[in-house]
mmCIF file of C-alpha atoms and ligand atoms in Angstrom:
data_model
loop_
_atom_site.group_PDB
_atom_site.id
_atom_site.type_symbol
_atom_site.label_atom_id
_atom_site.label_comp_id
_atom_site.label_asym_id
_atom_site.label_seq_id
_atom_site.Cartn_x
_atom_site.Cartn_y
_atom_site.Cartn_z
ATOM 1 C CA UNK A 22 -20.276 1.204 -12.716
ATOM 2 C CA UNK A 23 -17.333 -0.951 -13.681
ATOM 3 C CA UNK A 24 -14.988 -3.353 -12.616
ATOM 4 C CA UNK A 25 -12.283 -2.019 -10.658
ATOM 5 C CA UNK A 26 -11.126 -3.530 -7.424
ATOM 6 C CA UNK A 27 -11.442 -1.986 -4.545
ATOM 7 C CA UNK A 28 -9.877 -2.752 -1.503
ATOM 8 C CA UNK A 29 -10.146 -0.632 1.763
ATOM 9 C CA UNK A 30 -8.053 -1.912 5.161
ATOM 10 C CA UNK A 31 -10.491 -2.789 8.158
ATOM 11 C CA UNK A 32 -13.666 -2.868 5.741
ATOM 12 C CA UNK A 33 -14.950 -4.626 8.932
ATOM 13 C CA UNK A 34 -16.845 -3.339 11.396
ATOM 14 C CA UNK A 35 -16.916 1.300 11.277
ATOM 15 C CA UNK A 36 -15.673 3.521 8.230
ATOM 16 C CA UNK A 37 -13.695 0.746 6.699
ATOM 17 C CA UNK A 38 -17.361 -1.394 6.066
ATOM 18 C CA UNK A 39 -19.631 2.364 4.851
ATOM 19 C CA UNK A 40 -16.489 2.875 2.490
ATOM 20 C CA UNK A 41 -17.116 -0.914 1.481
ATOM 21 C CA UNK A 42 -20.474 -0.989 1.518
ATOM 22 C CA UNK A 43 -20.303 3.045 -1.140
ATOM 23 C CA UNK A 44 -17.536 1.998 -3.202
ATOM 24 C CA UNK A 45 -19.548 -2.041 -3.758
ATOM 25 C CA UNK A 46 -22.606 0.757 -5.043
ATOM 26 C CA UNK A 47 -20.791 1.966 -7.481
ATOM 27 C CA UNK A 48 -19.941 -1.535 -8.208
ATOM 28 C CA UNK A 49 -16.755 -1.568 -6.874
ATOM 29 C CA UNK A 50 -15.758 -4.996 -6.577
ATOM 30 C CA UNK A 51 -14.565 -5.346 -3.127
ATOM 31 C CA UNK A 52 -10.819 -7.178 -0.321
ATOM 32 C CA UNK A 53 -13.057 -6.976 2.760
ATOM 33 C CA UNK A 54 -9.727 -7.094 5.098
ATOM 34 C CA UNK A 55 -10.855 -7.901 8.438
ATOM 35 C CA UNK A 56 -8.119 -8.161 11.291
ATOM 36 C CA UNK A 57 -6.998 -12.005 11.789
ATOM 37 C CA UNK A 58 -4.865 -12.123 14.990
ATOM 38 C CA UNK A 59 -5.655 -12.142 18.190
ATOM 39 C CA UNK A 60 -8.336 -12.955 20.061
ATOM 40 C CA UNK A 61 -11.436 -11.299 17.838
ATOM 41 C CA UNK A 62 -10.543 -12.404 15.614
ATOM 42 C CA UNK A 63 -12.819 -14.790 15.405
ATOM 43 C CA UNK A 64 -15.352 -11.911 16.232
ATOM 44 C CA UNK A 65 -13.645 -10.223 13.773
ATOM 45 C CA UNK A 66 -14.488 -12.447 10.269
ATOM 46 C CA UNK A 67 -18.223 -12.800 11.258
ATOM 47 C CA UNK A 68 -18.459 -9.586 10.773
ATOM 48 C CA UNK A 69 -16.588 -9.567 7.673
ATOM 49 C CA UNK A 70 -18.833 -12.180 6.506
ATOM 50 C CA UNK A 71 -22.395 -10.126 7.334
ATOM 51 C CA UNK A 72 -20.006 -6.729 5.541
ATOM 52 C CA UNK A 73 -19.492 -9.000 2.354
ATOM 53 C CA UNK A 74 -23.076 -10.124 3.467
ATOM 54 C CA UNK A 75 -24.130 -6.427 2.489
ATOM 55 C CA UNK A 76 -22.640 -6.619 -0.161
ATOM 56 C CA UNK A 77 -24.183 -8.246 -1.460
ATOM 57 C CA UNK A 78 -27.788 -8.023 -0.750
ATOM 58 C CA UNK A 79 -26.914 -4.459 -2.486
ATOM 59 C CA UNK A 80 -26.188 -6.249 -6.029
ATOM 60 C CA UNK A 81 -22.923 -6.357 -5.210
ATOM 61 C CA UNK A 82 -20.306 -8.779 -5.328
ATOM 62 C CA UNK A 83 -16.445 -9.329 -2.772
ATOM 63 C CA UNK A 84 -14.613 -11.646 -1.580
ATOM 64 C CA UNK A 85 -13.489 -11.092 2.488
ATOM 65 C CA UNK A 86 -9.271 -12.080 3.224
ATOM 66 C CA UNK A 87 -7.818 -11.501 6.733
ATOM 67 C CA UNK A 88 -4.726 -10.240 6.984
ATOM 68 C CA UNK A 89 -2.751 -8.098 9.670
ATOM 69 C CA UNK A 90 -1.792 -5.042 7.633
ATOM 70 C CA UNK A 91 0.368 -3.568 10.624
ATOM 71 C CA UNK A 92 3.036 -6.872 9.523
ATOM 72 C CA UNK A 93 5.200 -6.677 6.418
ATOM 73 C CA UNK A 94 4.174 -9.714 5.234
ATOM 74 C CA UNK A 95 0.382 -10.087 5.521
ATOM 75 C CA UNK A 96 0.407 -6.662 3.980
ATOM 76 C CA UNK A 97 1.688 -8.002 1.087
ATOM 77 C CA UNK A 98 0.208 -11.187 1.759
ATOM 78 C CA UNK A 99 -3.151 -8.809 1.753
ATOM 79 C CA UNK A 100 -2.979 -7.470 -1.589
ATOM 80 C CA UNK A 101 -0.694 -9.928 -4.010
ATOM 81 C CA UNK A 102 -4.592 -12.592 -3.002
ATOM 82 C CA UNK A 103 -5.832 -8.948 -3.926
ATOM 83 C CA UNK A 104 -4.339 -9.621 -7.564
ATOM 84 C CA UNK A 105 -4.501 -13.113 -7.814
ATOM 85 C CA UNK A 106 -8.320 -13.356 -6.899
ATOM 86 C CA UNK A 107 -9.420 -10.773 -8.424
ATOM 87 C CA UNK A 108 -7.172 -10.473 -11.104
ATOM 88 C CA UNK A 109 -5.944 -6.488 -10.267
ATOM 89 C CA UNK A 110 -6.176 -4.044 -7.358
ATOM 90 C CA UNK A 111 -7.754 -1.163 -8.622
ATOM 91 C CA UNK A 112 -8.389 1.362 -5.316
ATOM 92 C CA UNK A 113 -7.008 0.867 -2.301
ATOM 93 C CA UNK A 114 -8.336 2.228 0.274
ATOM 94 C CA UNK A 115 -5.547 2.645 3.251
ATOM 95 C CA UNK A 116 -8.395 2.946 6.202
ATOM 96 C CA UNK A 117 -7.822 0.179 9.305
ATOM 97 C CA UNK A 118 -6.260 1.696 12.503
ATOM 98 C CA UNK A 119 -5.775 2.453 16.234
ATOM 99 C CA UNK A 120 -5.754 5.368 19.023
ATOM 100 C CA UNK A 121 -4.785 4.847 22.782
ATOM 101 C CA UNK A 122 -5.678 8.451 24.201
ATOM 102 C CA UNK A 123 -2.328 8.945 26.908
ATOM 103 C CA UNK A 124 -0.727 11.872 27.626
ATOM 104 C CA UNK A 125 2.856 11.508 26.285
ATOM 105 C CA UNK A 126 3.848 10.988 29.531
ATOM 106 C CA UNK A 127 2.593 7.717 29.465
ATOM 107 C CA UNK A 128 3.439 6.948 26.615
ATOM 108 C CA UNK A 129 5.053 3.343 26.365
ATOM 109 C CA UNK A 130 7.049 2.157 24.059
ATOM 110 C CA UNK A 131 5.007 -0.506 22.522
ATOM 111 C CA UNK A 132 2.387 1.952 22.390
ATOM 112 C CA UNK A 133 3.791 4.502 20.042
ATOM 113 C CA UNK A 134 5.570 1.033 18.307
ATOM 114 C CA UNK A 135 2.002 -0.414 17.822
ATOM 115 C CA UNK A 136 0.301 3.107 16.973
ATOM 116 C CA UNK A 137 2.993 3.728 13.882
ATOM 117 C CA UNK A 138 3.011 0.526 13.169
ATOM 118 C CA UNK A 139 -0.911 -0.415 13.171
ATOM 119 C CA UNK A 140 -1.409 2.906 11.532
ATOM 120 C CA UNK A 141 1.766 4.542 9.128
ATOM 121 C CA UNK A 142 3.713 1.625 7.712
ATOM 122 C CA UNK A 143 0.830 -0.707 7.313
ATOM 123 C CA UNK A 144 -0.177 1.973 4.765
ATOM 124 C CA UNK A 145 2.969 2.252 2.972
ATOM 125 C CA UNK A 146 3.218 -1.478 2.455
ATOM 126 C CA UNK A 147 0.027 -1.092 1.529
ATOM 127 C CA UNK A 148 1.235 0.966 -0.887
ATOM 128 C CA UNK A 149 4.177 -0.095 -2.254
ATOM 129 C CA UNK A 150 2.387 -3.555 -2.882
ATOM 130 C CA UNK A 151 -0.472 -2.411 -4.586
ATOM 131 C CA UNK A 152 1.829 -0.243 -6.509
ATOM 132 C CA UNK A 153 3.934 -2.206 -8.336
ATOM 133 C CA UNK A 154 0.903 -3.526 -9.811
ATOM 134 C CA UNK A 155 -1.123 -0.159 -10.750
ATOM 135 C CA UNK A 156 2.199 1.094 -12.751
ATOM 136 C CA UNK A 157 1.663 -1.986 -14.677
ATOM 137 C CA UNK A 158 -1.395 -1.182 -16.202
ATOM 138 C CA UNK A 159 -1.132 2.964 -15.324
ATOM 139 C CA UNK A 160 -3.635 3.122 -13.608
ATOM 140 C CA UNK A 161 -4.383 3.596 -9.250
ATOM 141 C CA UNK A 162 -6.178 5.170 -6.939
ATOM 142 C CA UNK A 163 -5.078 5.458 -3.327
ATOM 143 C CA UNK A 164 -6.483 6.980 -0.538
ATOM 144 C CA UNK A 165 -5.460 7.034 2.753
ATOM 145 C CA UNK A 166 -7.798 8.531 6.333
ATOM 146 C CA UNK A 167 -5.626 10.911 8.254
ATOM 147 C CA UNK A 168 -7.153 12.784 9.992
ATOM 148 C CA UNK A 169 -8.168 16.284 11.281
ATOM 149 C CA UNK A 170 -5.228 15.814 14.278
ATOM 150 C CA UNK A 171 -2.858 14.740 11.316
ATOM 151 C CA UNK A 172 -3.068 18.354 10.307
ATOM 152 C CA UNK A 173 -3.163 20.406 13.828
ATOM 153 C CA UNK A 174 -2.375 17.836 16.527
ATOM 154 C CA UNK A 175 -4.163 16.615 20.132
ATOM 155 C CA UNK A 176 -3.574 16.924 23.442
ATOM 156 C CA UNK A 177 -3.707 13.265 24.839
ATOM 157 C CA UNK A 178 -3.306 11.850 21.437
ATOM 158 C CA UNK A 179 0.039 12.884 20.145
ATOM 159 C CA UNK A 180 1.076 9.385 18.870
ATOM 160 C CA UNK A 181 -1.849 8.636 16.710
ATOM 161 C CA UNK A 182 -2.241 12.863 15.725
ATOM 162 C CA UNK A 183 1.519 12.169 14.145
ATOM 163 C CA UNK A 184 0.597 8.537 12.881
ATOM 164 C CA UNK A 185 -1.977 10.769 10.369
ATOM 165 C CA UNK A 186 0.234 13.423 9.439
ATOM 166 C CA UNK A 187 2.519 11.224 8.858
ATOM 167 C CA UNK A 188 -0.186 9.420 5.832
ATOM 168 C CA UNK A 189 0.261 13.229 4.054
ATOM 169 C CA UNK A 190 3.412 12.905 3.899
ATOM 170 C CA UNK A 191 3.696 9.343 2.332
ATOM 171 C CA UNK A 192 0.028 10.371 0.315
ATOM 172 C CA UNK A 193 1.551 14.282 -0.968
ATOM 173 C CA UNK A 194 4.890 11.895 -2.335
ATOM 174 C CA UNK A 195 2.955 8.925 -3.232
ATOM 175 C CA UNK A 196 0.246 11.694 -6.196
ATOM 176 C CA UNK A 197 4.174 12.868 -6.931
ATOM 177 C CA UNK A 198 6.399 9.788 -7.412
ATOM 178 C CA UNK A 199 3.653 8.498 -9.397
ATOM 179 C CA UNK A 200 1.546 10.389 -10.113
ATOM 180 C CA UNK A 201 2.470 10.176 -14.496
ATOM 181 C CA UNK A 202 2.488 6.703 -14.710
ATOM 182 C CA UNK A 203 -2.054 7.618 -13.460
ATOM 183 C CA UNK A 204 -1.393 6.941 -10.315
ATOM 184 C CA UNK A 205 -3.757 9.649 -7.569
ATOM 185 C CA UNK A 206 -2.829 9.323 -4.600
ATOM 186 C CA UNK A 207 -5.134 11.489 -1.378
ATOM 187 C CA UNK A 208 -6.036 11.715 1.976
ATOM 188 C CA UNK A 209 -9.393 12.279 4.015
ATOM 189 C CA UNK A 210 -8.908 14.312 6.762
ATOM 190 C CA UNK A 211 -12.247 13.241 8.882
ATOM 191 C CA UNK A 212 -13.234 14.658 11.885
ATOM 192 C CA UNK A 213 -15.559 13.081 15.206
ATOM 193 C CA UNK A 214 -17.447 10.022 13.951
ATOM 194 C CA UNK A 215 -19.880 7.620 14.906
ATOM 195 C CA UNK A 216 -17.879 4.579 15.221
ATOM 196 C CA UNK A 217 -16.874 2.667 17.518
ATOM 197 C CA UNK A 218 -13.400 4.886 18.098
ATOM 198 C CA UNK A 219 -15.711 7.427 19.721
ATOM 199 C CA UNK A 220 -18.468 5.341 21.152
ATOM 200 C CA UNK A 221 -15.183 5.363 23.819
ATOM 201 C CA UNK A 222 -16.656 9.309 24.927
ATOM 202 C CA UNK A 223 -18.267 10.549 28.040
ATOM 203 C CA UNK A 224 -21.562 12.380 26.609
ATOM 204 C CA UNK A 225 -20.297 15.491 28.240
ATOM 205 C CA UNK A 226 -17.184 14.979 25.918
ATOM 206 C CA UNK A 227 -19.205 14.165 23.473
ATOM 207 C CA UNK A 228 -21.879 17.754 23.824
ATOM 208 C CA UNK A 229 -18.570 19.420 24.235
ATOM 209 C CA UNK A 230 -17.145 18.262 20.724
ATOM 210 C CA UNK A 231 -20.870 18.468 18.872
ATOM 211 C CA UNK A 232 -20.551 22.214 20.162
ATOM 212 C CA UNK A 233 -16.949 23.053 17.935
ATOM 213 C CA UNK A 234 -19.049 21.556 15.150
ATOM 214 C CA UNK A 235 -20.272 24.200 12.326
ATOM 215 C CA UNK A 236 -23.261 21.581 10.872
ATOM 216 C CA UNK A 237 -23.866 20.744 14.432
ATOM 217 C CA UNK A 238 -23.688 16.635 14.940
ATOM 218 C CA UNK A 239 -21.099 13.657 14.568
ATOM 219 C CA UNK A 240 -19.974 12.353 11.713
ATOM 220 C CA UNK A 241 -20.887 9.141 10.074
ATOM 221 C CA UNK A 242 -19.016 7.061 8.376
ATOM 222 C CA UNK A 243 -21.157 7.153 5.507
ATOM 223 C CA UNK A 244 -20.168 11.100 5.976
ATOM 224 C CA UNK A 245 -16.338 9.388 4.796
ATOM 225 C CA UNK A 246 -17.371 7.247 2.915
ATOM 226 C CA UNK A 247 -18.980 9.182 0.735
ATOM 227 C CA UNK A 248 -15.750 11.304 0.414
ATOM 228 C CA UNK A 249 -13.590 8.237 -0.552
ATOM 229 C CA UNK A 250 -15.862 6.812 -3.396
ATOM 230 C CA UNK A 251 -15.250 11.159 -4.988
ATOM 231 C CA UNK A 252 -11.965 10.449 -4.850
ATOM 232 C CA UNK A 253 -12.062 7.053 -6.439
ATOM 233 C CA UNK A 254 -14.750 7.651 -8.937
ATOM 234 C CA UNK A 255 -13.017 8.929 -12.809
ATOM 235 C CA UNK A 256 -15.448 12.773 -12.175
ATOM 236 C CA UNK A 257 -11.965 13.127 -9.207
ATOM 237 C CA UNK A 258 -9.147 12.197 -12.261
ATOM 238 C CA UNK A 259 -7.378 15.242 -12.073
ATOM 239 C CA UNK A 260 -7.184 15.634 -7.832
ATOM 240 C CA UNK A 261 -3.538 13.569 -6.441
ATOM 241 C CA UNK A 262 -2.502 14.956 -3.273
ATOM 242 C CA UNK A 263 -5.178 16.582 -1.473
ATOM 243 C CA UNK A 264 -6.466 16.036 1.755
ATOM 244 C CA UNK A 265 -10.158 15.960 1.799
ATOM 245 C CA UNK A 266 -11.631 16.927 5.408
ATOM 246 C CA UNK A 267 -14.930 15.576 6.309
ATOM 247 C CA UNK A 268 -15.866 17.731 9.663
ATOM 248 C CA UNK A 269 -18.750 19.243 10.045
ATOM 249 C CA UNK A 270 -17.128 23.152 9.717
ATOM 250 C CA UNK A 271 -15.378 22.343 12.699
ATOM 251 C CA UNK A 272 -11.958 23.206 11.546
ATOM 252 C CA UNK A 273 -13.280 26.632 9.662
HETATM 253 P P1 NAP B 9 -13.038 1.349 14.275
HETATM 254 O O1 NAP B 9 -14.031 1.302 14.204
HETATM 255 O O2 NAP B 9 -12.516 1.005 15.693
HETATM 256 O O3 NAP B 9 -13.016 -0.201 13.476
HETATM 257 C C1 NAP B 9 -11.088 0.098 12.356
HETATM 258 C C2 NAP B 9 -11.006 -0.679 11.639
HETATM 259 O O4 NAP B 9 -9.200 -1.633 11.725
HETATM 260 C C3 NAP B 9 -11.526 -2.569 12.432
HETATM 261 O O5 NAP B 9 -12.626 -3.330 11.514
HETATM 262 C C4 NAP B 9 -10.121 -3.075 12.718
HETATM 263 O O6 NAP B 9 -10.386 -4.631 12.914
HETATM 264 C C5 NAP B 9 -9.664 -2.731 11.595
HETATM 265 N N1 NAP B 9 -7.555 -3.274 11.369
HETATM 266 C C6 NAP B 9 -6.871 -2.083 13.130
HETATM 267 N N2 NAP B 9 -5.571 -2.689 13.256
HETATM 268 C C7 NAP B 9 -6.019 -3.220 12.705
HETATM 269 C C8 NAP B 9 -4.732 -4.360 11.668
HETATM 270 N N3 NAP B 9 -3.268 -4.404 12.385
HETATM 271 N N4 NAP B 9 -5.032 -5.048 10.776
HETATM 272 C C9 NAP B 9 -6.150 -4.752 10.028
HETATM 273 N N5 NAP B 9 -7.438 -3.935 9.895
HETATM 274 C C10 NAP B 9 -6.863 -3.413 11.299
HETATM 275 O O7 NAP B 9 -12.977 2.728 13.454
HETATM 276 P P2 NAP B 9 -13.015 3.641 12.779
HETATM 277 O O8 NAP B 9 -13.639 4.352 13.640
HETATM 278 O O9 NAP B 9 -13.393 2.738 11.160
HETATM 279 O O10 NAP B 9 -12.025 4.641 12.011
HETATM 280 C C11 NAP B 9 -10.804 3.919 10.817
HETATM 281 C C12 NAP B 9 -10.403 4.614 10.768
HETATM 282 O O11 NAP B 9 -10.508 6.185 10.613
HETATM 283 C C13 NAP B 9 -8.717 4.379 11.568
HETATM 284 O O12 NAP B 9 -7.510 4.761 10.409
HETATM 285 C C14 NAP B 9 -9.189 6.328 12.194
HETATM 286 O O13 NAP B 9 -8.060 6.610 12.636
HETATM 287 C C15 NAP B 9 -9.809 7.062 10.811
HETATM 288 N N6 NAP B 9 -10.253 8.202 11.268
HETATM 289 C C16 NAP B 9 -11.213 8.008 12.442
HETATM 290 C C17 NAP B 9 -12.185 7.946 12.962
HETATM 291 C C18 NAP B 9 -13.568 8.805 13.960
HETATM 292 O O14 NAP B 9 -14.082 9.584 14.861
HETATM 293 N N7 NAP B 9 -13.825 7.301 14.210
HETATM 294 C C19 NAP B 9 -12.158 10.191 13.305
HETATM 295 C C20 NAP B 9 -10.615 10.702 12.765
HETATM 296 C C21 NAP B 9 -9.709 8.876 11.959
HETATM 297 P P3 NAP B 9 -11.033 -5.557 14.016
HETATM 298 O O15 NAP B 9 -12.055 -4.913 13.539
HETATM 299 O O16 NAP B 9 -11.212 -6.455 12.672
HETATM 300 O O17 NAP B 9 -10.662 -4.709 14.369
#
């Protein structure tokens, strides 16, 4: 379809992986990003290599860049390296995110800061870095993975929901600030999606959640990837500052 370059943060597994694969099938050259800090970094790198192998076997191409997007310098380097190695950045998908369900009385300052840095600050760092290049080309697509809890809140997820709501403010503001330079910014708000993040749910929790979902099942990472791919595509060029819920009708 095109020769554009898409950077997907946190694309070594889960929803980010599905987004990377879908965009690769759609013809984008992909930058697969994995978290290169901590004890699991070798495992994370291996997973990123597997994602790239899947992209290549589907006829696509890309590179891997390890970076901790919660760190301002690493996030800046990730975007700069994308442009150095791929020549441009057309699509940024702010996907990397973590959660740690806790009642507010149990949230420590450290937990709060970690969630804010990983989920919200990362999107600011990466978007700021990418916009610098996108403005020069007068083209860019910034797609940020929020959550339905960013729209409605959730008990036990105060810090996580605060970041997901914050991402919407970031999205709307970028849309207003850079629309005239050919850059659109949109958010996708998934409901309950099957991934490592939701594997922690007990089967009782899972069936209780499913009973409130109109289409009668949890979502898949591919369900989210479809919405992201649409927002990246020329079909969505007149859509900016929007939030698309991918929640199987949970919020009706
Ligand atoms: P996941 O399976 O836990 O994957 C999270 C990804 O983010 C992993 O690739 C992880 O990398 C990466 N990551 C975490 N911290 C990072 C950092 N500091 N720097 C770079 N990468 C980092 O989660 P998921 O379910 O796919 O979620 C993806 C996004 O969707 C998140 O923003 C999440 O909040 C959002 N979301 C998920 C659901 C759901 O039901 N699953 C619902 C709504 C929204 P490593 O593997 O290398 O650690």
